[in-house]
PDB file of C-alpha atoms and ligand atoms in Angstrom:
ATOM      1  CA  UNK A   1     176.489 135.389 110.793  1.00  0.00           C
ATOM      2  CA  UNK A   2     175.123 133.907 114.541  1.00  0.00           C
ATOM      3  CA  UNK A   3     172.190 135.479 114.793  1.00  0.00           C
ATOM      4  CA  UNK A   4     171.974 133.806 118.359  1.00  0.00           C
ATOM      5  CA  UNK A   5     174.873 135.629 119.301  1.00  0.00           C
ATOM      6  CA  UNK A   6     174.235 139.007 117.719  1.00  0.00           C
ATOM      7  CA  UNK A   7     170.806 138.606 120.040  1.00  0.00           C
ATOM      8  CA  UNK A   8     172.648 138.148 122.855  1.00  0.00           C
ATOM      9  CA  UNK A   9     175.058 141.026 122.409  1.00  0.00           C
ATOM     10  CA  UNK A  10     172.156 143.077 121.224  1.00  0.00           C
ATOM     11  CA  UNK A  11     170.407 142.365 124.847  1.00  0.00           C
ATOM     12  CA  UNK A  12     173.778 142.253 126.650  1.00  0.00           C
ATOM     13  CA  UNK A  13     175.108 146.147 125.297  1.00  0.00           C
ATOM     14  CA  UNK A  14     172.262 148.457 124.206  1.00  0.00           C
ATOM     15  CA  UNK A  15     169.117 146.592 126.314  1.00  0.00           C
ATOM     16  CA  UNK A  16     170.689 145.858 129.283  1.00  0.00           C
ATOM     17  CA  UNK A  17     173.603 148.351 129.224  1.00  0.00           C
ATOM     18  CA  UNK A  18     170.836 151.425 128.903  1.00  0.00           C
ATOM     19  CA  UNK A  19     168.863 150.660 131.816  1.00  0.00           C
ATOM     20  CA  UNK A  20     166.412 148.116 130.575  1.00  0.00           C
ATOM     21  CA  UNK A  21     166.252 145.217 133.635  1.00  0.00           C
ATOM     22  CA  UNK A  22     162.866 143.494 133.157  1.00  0.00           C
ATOM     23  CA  UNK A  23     164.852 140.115 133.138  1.00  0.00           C
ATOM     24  CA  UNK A  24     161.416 138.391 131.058  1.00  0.00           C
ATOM     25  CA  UNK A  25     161.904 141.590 128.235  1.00  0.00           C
ATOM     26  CA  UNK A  26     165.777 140.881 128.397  1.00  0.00           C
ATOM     27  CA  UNK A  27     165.034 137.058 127.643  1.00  0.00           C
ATOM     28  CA  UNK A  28     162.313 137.462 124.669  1.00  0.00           C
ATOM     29  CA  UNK A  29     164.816 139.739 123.026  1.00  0.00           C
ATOM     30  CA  UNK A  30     166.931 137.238 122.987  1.00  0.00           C
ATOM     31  CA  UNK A  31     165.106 134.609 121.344  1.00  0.00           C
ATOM     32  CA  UNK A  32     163.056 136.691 118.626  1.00  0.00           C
ATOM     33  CA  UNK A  33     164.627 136.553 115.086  1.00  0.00           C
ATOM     34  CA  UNK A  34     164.458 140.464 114.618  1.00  0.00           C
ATOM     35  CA  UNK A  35     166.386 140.052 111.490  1.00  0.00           C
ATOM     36  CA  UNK A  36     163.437 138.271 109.885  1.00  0.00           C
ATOM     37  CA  UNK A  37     161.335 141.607 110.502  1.00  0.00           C
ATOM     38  CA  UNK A  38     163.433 143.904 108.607  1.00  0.00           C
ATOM     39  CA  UNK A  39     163.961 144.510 105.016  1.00  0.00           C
ATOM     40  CA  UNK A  40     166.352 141.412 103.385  1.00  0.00           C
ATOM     41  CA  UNK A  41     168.748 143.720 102.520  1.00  0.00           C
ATOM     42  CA  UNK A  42     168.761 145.408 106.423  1.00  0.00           C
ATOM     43  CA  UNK A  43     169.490 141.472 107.677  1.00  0.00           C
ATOM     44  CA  UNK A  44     173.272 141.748 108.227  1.00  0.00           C
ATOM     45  CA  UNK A  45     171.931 145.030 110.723  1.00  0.00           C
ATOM     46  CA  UNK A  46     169.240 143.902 112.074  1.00  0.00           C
ATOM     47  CA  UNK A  47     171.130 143.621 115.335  1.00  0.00           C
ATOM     48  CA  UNK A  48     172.958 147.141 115.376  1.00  0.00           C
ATOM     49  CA  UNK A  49     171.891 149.710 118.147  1.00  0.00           C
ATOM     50  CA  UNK A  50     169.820 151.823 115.504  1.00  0.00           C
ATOM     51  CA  UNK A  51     166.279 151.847 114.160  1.00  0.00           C
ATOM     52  CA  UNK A  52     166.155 150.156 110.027  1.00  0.00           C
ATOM     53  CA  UNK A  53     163.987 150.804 107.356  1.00  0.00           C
ATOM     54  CA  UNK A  54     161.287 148.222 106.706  1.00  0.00           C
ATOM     55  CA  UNK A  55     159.870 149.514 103.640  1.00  0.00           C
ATOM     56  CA  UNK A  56     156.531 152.732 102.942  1.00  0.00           C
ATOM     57  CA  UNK A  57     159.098 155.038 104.470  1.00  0.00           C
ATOM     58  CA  UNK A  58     158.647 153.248 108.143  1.00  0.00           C
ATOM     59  CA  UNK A  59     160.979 151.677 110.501  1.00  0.00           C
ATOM     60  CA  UNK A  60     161.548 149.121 113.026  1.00  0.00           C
ATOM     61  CA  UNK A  61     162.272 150.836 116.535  1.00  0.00           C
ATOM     62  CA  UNK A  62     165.837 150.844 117.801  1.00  0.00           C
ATOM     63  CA  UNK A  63     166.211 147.545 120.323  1.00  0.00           C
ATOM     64  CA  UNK A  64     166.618 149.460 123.110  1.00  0.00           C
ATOM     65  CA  UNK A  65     163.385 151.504 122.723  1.00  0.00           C
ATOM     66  CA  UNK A  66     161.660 148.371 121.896  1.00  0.00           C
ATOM     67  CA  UNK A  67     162.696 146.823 125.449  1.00  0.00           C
ATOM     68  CA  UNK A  68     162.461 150.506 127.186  1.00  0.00           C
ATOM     69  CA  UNK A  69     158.894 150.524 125.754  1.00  0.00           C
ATOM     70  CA  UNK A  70     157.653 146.719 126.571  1.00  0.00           C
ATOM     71  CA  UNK A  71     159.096 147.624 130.159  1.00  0.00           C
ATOM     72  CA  UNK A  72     157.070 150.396 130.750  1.00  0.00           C
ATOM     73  CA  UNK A  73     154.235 148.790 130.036  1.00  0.00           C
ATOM     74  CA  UNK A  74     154.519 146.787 133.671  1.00  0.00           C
ATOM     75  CA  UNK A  75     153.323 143.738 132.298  1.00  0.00           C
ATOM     76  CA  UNK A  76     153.251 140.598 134.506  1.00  0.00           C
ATOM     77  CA  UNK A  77     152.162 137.659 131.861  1.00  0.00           C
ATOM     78  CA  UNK A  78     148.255 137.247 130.363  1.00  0.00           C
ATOM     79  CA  UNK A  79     147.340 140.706 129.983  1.00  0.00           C
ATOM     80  CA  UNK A  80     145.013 142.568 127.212  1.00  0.00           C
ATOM     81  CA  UNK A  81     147.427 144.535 125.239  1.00  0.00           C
ATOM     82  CA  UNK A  82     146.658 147.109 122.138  1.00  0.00           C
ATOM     83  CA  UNK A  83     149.667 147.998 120.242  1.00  0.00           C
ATOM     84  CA  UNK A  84     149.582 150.880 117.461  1.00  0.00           C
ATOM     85  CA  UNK A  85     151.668 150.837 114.604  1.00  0.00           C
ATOM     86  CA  UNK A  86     152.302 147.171 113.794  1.00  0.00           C
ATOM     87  CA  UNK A  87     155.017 148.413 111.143  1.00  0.00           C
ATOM     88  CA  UNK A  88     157.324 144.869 110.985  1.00  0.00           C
ATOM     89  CA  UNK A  89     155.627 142.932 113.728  1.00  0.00           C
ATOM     90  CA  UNK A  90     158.462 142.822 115.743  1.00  0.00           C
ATOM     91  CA  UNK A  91     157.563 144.878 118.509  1.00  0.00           C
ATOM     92  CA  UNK A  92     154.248 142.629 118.655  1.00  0.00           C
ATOM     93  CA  UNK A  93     156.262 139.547 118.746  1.00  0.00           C
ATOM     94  CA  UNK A  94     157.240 140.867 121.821  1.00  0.00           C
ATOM     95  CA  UNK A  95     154.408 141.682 123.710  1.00  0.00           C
ATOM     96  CA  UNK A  96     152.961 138.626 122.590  1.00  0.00           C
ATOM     97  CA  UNK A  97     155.864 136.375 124.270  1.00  0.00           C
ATOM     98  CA  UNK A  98     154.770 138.113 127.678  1.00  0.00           C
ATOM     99  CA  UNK A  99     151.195 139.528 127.497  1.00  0.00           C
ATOM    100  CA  UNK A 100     148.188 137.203 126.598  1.00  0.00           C
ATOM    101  CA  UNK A 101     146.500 138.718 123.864  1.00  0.00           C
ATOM    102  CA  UNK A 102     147.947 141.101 121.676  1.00  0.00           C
ATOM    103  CA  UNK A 103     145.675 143.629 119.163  1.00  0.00           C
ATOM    104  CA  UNK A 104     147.342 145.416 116.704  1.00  0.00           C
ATOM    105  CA  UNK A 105     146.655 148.171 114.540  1.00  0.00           C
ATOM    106  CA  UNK A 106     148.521 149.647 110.955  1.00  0.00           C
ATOM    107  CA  UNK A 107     147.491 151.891 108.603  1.00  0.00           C
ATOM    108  CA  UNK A 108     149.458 150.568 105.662  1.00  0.00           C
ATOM    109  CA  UNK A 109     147.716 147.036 104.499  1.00  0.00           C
ATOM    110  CA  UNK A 110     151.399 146.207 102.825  1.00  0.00           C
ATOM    111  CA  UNK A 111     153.037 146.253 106.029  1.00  0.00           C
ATOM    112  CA  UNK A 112     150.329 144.201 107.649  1.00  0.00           C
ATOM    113  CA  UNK A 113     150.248 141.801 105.532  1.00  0.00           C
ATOM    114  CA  UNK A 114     153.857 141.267 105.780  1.00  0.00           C
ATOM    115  CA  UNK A 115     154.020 141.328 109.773  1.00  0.00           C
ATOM    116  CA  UNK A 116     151.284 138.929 109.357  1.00  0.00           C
ATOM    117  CA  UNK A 117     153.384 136.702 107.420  1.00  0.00           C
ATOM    118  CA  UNK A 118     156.107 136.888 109.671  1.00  0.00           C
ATOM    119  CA  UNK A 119     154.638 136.517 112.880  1.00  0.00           C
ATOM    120  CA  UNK A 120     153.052 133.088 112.330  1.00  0.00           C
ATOM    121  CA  UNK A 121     155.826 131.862 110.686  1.00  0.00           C
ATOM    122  CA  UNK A 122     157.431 132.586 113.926  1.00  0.00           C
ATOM    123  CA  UNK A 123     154.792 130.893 115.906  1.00  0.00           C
ATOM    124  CA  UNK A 124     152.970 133.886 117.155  1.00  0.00           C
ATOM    125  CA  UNK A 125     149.850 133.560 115.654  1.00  0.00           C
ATOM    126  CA  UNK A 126     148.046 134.847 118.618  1.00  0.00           C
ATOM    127  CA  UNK A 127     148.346 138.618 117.638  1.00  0.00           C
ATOM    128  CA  UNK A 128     145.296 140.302 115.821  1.00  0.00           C
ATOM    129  CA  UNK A 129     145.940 142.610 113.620  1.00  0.00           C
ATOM    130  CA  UNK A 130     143.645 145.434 111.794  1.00  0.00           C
ATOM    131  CA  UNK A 131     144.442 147.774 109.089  1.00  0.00           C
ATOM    132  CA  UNK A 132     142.891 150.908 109.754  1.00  0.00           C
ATOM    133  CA  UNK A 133     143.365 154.085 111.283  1.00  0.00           C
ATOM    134  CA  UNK A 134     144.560 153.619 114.887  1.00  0.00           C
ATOM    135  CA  UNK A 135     144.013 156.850 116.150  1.00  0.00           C
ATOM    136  CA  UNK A 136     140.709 155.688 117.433  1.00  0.00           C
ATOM    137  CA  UNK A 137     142.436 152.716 119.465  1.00  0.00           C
ATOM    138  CA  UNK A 138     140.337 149.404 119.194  1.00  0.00           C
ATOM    139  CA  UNK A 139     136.183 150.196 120.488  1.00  0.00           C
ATOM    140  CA  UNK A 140     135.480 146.586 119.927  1.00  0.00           C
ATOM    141  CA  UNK A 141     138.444 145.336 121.903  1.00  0.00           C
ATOM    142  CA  UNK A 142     138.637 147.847 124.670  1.00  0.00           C
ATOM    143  CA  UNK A 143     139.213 147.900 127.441  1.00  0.00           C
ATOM    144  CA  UNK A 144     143.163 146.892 127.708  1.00  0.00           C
ATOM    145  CA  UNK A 145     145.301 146.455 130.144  1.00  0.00           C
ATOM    146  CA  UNK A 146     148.226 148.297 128.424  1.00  0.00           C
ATOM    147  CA  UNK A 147     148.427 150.088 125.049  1.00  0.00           C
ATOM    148  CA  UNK A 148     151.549 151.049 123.259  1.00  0.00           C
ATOM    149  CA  UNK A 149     151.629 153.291 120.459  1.00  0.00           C
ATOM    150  CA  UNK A 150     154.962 153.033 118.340  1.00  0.00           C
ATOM    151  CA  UNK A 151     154.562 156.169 116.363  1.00  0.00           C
ATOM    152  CA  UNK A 152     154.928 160.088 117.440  1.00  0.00           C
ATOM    153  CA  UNK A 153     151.367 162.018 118.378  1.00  0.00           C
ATOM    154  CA  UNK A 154     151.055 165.578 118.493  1.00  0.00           C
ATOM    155  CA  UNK A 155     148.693 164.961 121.577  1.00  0.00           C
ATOM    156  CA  UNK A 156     147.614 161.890 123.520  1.00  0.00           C
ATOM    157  CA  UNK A 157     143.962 160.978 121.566  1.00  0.00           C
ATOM    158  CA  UNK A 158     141.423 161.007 124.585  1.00  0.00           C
ATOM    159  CA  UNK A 159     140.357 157.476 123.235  1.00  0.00           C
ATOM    160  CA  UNK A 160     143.313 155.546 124.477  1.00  0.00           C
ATOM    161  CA  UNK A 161     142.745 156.740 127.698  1.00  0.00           C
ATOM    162  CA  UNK A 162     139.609 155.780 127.728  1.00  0.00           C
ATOM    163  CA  UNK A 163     140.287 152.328 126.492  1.00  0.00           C
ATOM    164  CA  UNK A 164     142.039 151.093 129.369  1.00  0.00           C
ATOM    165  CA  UNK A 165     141.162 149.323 132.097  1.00  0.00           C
ATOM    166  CA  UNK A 166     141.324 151.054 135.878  1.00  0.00           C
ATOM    167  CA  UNK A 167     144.900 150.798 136.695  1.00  0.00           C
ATOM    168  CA  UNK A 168     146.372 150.147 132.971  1.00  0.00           C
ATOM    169  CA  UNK A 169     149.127 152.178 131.607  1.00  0.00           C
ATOM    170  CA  UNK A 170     149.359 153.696 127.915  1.00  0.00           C
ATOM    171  CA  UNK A 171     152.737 154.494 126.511  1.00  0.00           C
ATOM    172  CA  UNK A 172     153.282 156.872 124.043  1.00  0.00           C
ATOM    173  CA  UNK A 173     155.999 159.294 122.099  1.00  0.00           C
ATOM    174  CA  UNK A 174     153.868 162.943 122.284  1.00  0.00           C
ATOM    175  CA  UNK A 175     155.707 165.972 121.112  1.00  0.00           C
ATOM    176  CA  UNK A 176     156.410 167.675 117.469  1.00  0.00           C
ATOM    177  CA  UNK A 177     156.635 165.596 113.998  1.00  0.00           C
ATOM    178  CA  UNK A 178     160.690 165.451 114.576  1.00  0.00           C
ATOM    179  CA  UNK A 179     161.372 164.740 118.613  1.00  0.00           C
ATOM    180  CA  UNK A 180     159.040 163.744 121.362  1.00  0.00           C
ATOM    181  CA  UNK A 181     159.111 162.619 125.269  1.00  0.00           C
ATOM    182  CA  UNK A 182     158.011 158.659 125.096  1.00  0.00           C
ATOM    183  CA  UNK A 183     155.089 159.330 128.453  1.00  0.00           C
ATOM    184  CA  UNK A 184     153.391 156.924 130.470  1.00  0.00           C
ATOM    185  CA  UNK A 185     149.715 157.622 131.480  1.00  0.00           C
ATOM    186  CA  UNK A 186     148.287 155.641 134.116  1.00  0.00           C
ATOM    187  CA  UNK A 187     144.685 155.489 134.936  1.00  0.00           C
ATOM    188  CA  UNK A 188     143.989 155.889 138.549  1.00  0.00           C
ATOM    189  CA  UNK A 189     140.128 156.048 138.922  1.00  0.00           C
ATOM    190  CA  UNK A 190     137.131 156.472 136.225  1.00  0.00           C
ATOM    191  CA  UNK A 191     138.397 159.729 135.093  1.00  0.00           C
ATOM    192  CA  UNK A 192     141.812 160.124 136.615  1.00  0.00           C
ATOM    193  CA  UNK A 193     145.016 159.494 135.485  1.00  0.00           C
ATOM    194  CA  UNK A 194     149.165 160.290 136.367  1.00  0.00           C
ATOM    195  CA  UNK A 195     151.394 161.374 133.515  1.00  0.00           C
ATOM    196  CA  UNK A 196     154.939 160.558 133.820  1.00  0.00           C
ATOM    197  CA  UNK A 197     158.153 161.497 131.370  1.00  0.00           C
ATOM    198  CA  UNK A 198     160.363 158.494 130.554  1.00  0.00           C
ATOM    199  CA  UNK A 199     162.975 159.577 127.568  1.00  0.00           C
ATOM    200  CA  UNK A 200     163.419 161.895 124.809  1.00  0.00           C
ATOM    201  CA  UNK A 201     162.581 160.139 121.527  1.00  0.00           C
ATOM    202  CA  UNK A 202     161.982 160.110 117.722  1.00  0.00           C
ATOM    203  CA  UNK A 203     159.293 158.117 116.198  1.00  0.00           C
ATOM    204  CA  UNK A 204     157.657 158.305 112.848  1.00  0.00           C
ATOM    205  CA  UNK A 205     154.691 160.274 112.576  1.00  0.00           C
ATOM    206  CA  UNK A 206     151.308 158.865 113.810  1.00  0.00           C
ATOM    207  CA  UNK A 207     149.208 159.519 111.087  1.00  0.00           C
ATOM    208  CA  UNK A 208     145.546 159.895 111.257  1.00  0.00           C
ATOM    209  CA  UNK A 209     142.101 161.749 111.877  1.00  0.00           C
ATOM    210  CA  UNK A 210     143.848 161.902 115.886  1.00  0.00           C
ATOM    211  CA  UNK A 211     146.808 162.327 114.909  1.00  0.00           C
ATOM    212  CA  UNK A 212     149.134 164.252 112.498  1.00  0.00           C
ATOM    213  CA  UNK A 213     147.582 165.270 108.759  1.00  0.00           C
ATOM    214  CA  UNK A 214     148.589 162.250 106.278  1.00  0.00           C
ATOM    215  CA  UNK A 215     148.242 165.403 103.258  1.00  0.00           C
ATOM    216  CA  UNK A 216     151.504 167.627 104.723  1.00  0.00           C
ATOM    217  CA  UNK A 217     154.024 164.105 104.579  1.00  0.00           C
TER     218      UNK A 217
HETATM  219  N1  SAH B 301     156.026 148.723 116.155  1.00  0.00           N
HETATM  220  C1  SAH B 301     156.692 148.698 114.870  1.00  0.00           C
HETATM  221  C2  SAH B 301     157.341 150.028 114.535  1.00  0.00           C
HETATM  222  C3  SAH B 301     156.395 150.789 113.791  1.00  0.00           C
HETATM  223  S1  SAH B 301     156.858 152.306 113.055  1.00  0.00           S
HETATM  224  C4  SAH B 301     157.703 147.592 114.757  1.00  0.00           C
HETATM  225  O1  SAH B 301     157.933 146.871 115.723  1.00  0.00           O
HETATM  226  O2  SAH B 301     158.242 147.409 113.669  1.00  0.00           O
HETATM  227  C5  SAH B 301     155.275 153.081 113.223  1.00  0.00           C
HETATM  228  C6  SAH B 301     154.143 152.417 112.477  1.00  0.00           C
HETATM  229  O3  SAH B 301     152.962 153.126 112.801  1.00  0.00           O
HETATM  230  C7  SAH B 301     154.268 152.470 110.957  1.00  0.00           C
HETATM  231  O4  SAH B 301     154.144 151.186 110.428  1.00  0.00           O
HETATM  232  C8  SAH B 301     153.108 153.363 110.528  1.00  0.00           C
HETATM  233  O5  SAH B 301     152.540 152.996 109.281  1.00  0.00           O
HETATM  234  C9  SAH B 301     152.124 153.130 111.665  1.00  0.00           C
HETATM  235  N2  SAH B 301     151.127 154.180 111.846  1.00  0.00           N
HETATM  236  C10 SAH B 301     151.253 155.519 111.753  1.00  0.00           C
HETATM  237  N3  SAH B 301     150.080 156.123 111.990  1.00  0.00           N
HETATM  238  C11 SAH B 301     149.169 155.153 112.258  1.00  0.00           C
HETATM  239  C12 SAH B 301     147.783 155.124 112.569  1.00  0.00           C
HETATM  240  N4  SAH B 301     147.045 156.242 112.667  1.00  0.00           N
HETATM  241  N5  SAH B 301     147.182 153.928 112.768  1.00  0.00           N
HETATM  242  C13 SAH B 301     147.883 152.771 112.676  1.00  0.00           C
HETATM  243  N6  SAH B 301     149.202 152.725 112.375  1.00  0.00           N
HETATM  244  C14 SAH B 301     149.836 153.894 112.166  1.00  0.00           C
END
């Protein structure tokens, strides 16, 4: 199989096609080797306009939400960006290729490791990553310019909020355990902030003291 070529149908009908225009997201999903995040079995797939299974009951995020997300973030190169739910790596990959420092966090120190792995073989060393639980963003590392969260929250954790910078946007799937609206909360001043609803989605739960109860999966 041409990966290349998968890539560039991947970008061309399910980015692209959806709505995603950000030619700089269009052009890093063309060159990242998402088959190399997902389970070896999952390869053939890797390219196919559906989220895949990458092992502790987790998933890599469909393309298109992964460029619908990135997008949303409004990044214009060098920024301070906190991603939660490193999963496979891929989606940090990403943000990596256009933001300047990327901080990740995962709860599950298997799939860490493993994005770990993967991500400097790939040359994108840059990303930090922490296992622990994210629901408390990143204190140390604060504030950011844009945080991402890649699983579903029953409510948006008053920390990430607080964690960005004046002007930085936080994007973020809020609704039940099954289906949620992916918003984007900008801050505006000290202590305001817009709330916008981009698309209906489904994310695995975020688990956590912030988040959903890790006892009822
Ligand atoms: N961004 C990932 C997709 C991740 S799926 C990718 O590109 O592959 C969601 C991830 O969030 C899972 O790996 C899950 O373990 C993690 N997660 C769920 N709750 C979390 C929490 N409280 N803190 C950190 N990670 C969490």
């Amino acid at each position: 199989m041409d990966y290349a070529i998968a890539r560039r149908n991947m970008v061309e009908r399910q980015v692209r096609a959806k709505g995603v225009t950000d030619a700089r997201v269009l052009e890093i999903m063309r060159q990242i080797p998402r088959h190399l995040f997902v389970e070896e079995a999952f390869q053939s797939q890797a390219y196919g306009d559906f989220p895949l299974p990458i092992g502790d009951k987790q998933t890599i995020s469909q393309p298109y939400m992964v460029g619908l997300m990135t997008e949303s973030l409004q990044l214009k190169g060098g920024e301070k960006v906190l991603e939660i739910g490193t999963g496979s790596g891929y989606q940090a990959a990403v943000l990596s290729k256009i933001a300047g420092r990327v901080y990740s966090v995962e709860r599950i120190p298997s799939l860490a490791r493993r994005a770990r792995k993967i991500l400097d073989s790939i040359g994108c060393g840059m990303v930090n990553i922490k296992v622990t639980d994210g629901t408390f963003g990143w204190e140390e590392m604060a504030p950011f310019d844009a945080i991402l969260v890649t699983a579903g929250a029953p409510m948006i954790p008053e920390n990430y909020k607080q964690q960005l910078v004046i002007g930085g946007r936080l994007v973020i799937p809020v609704g039940s355990r099954g289906v949620q609206v992916l918003k984007r909360v900008t801050r505006t001043g000290e202590k305001t902030f817009t709330e916008e609803n981009l698309v209906d989605c489904r994310f695995v739960p975020l688990l956590g003291k912030l988040g959903w109860n890790e006892e009822d999966c």
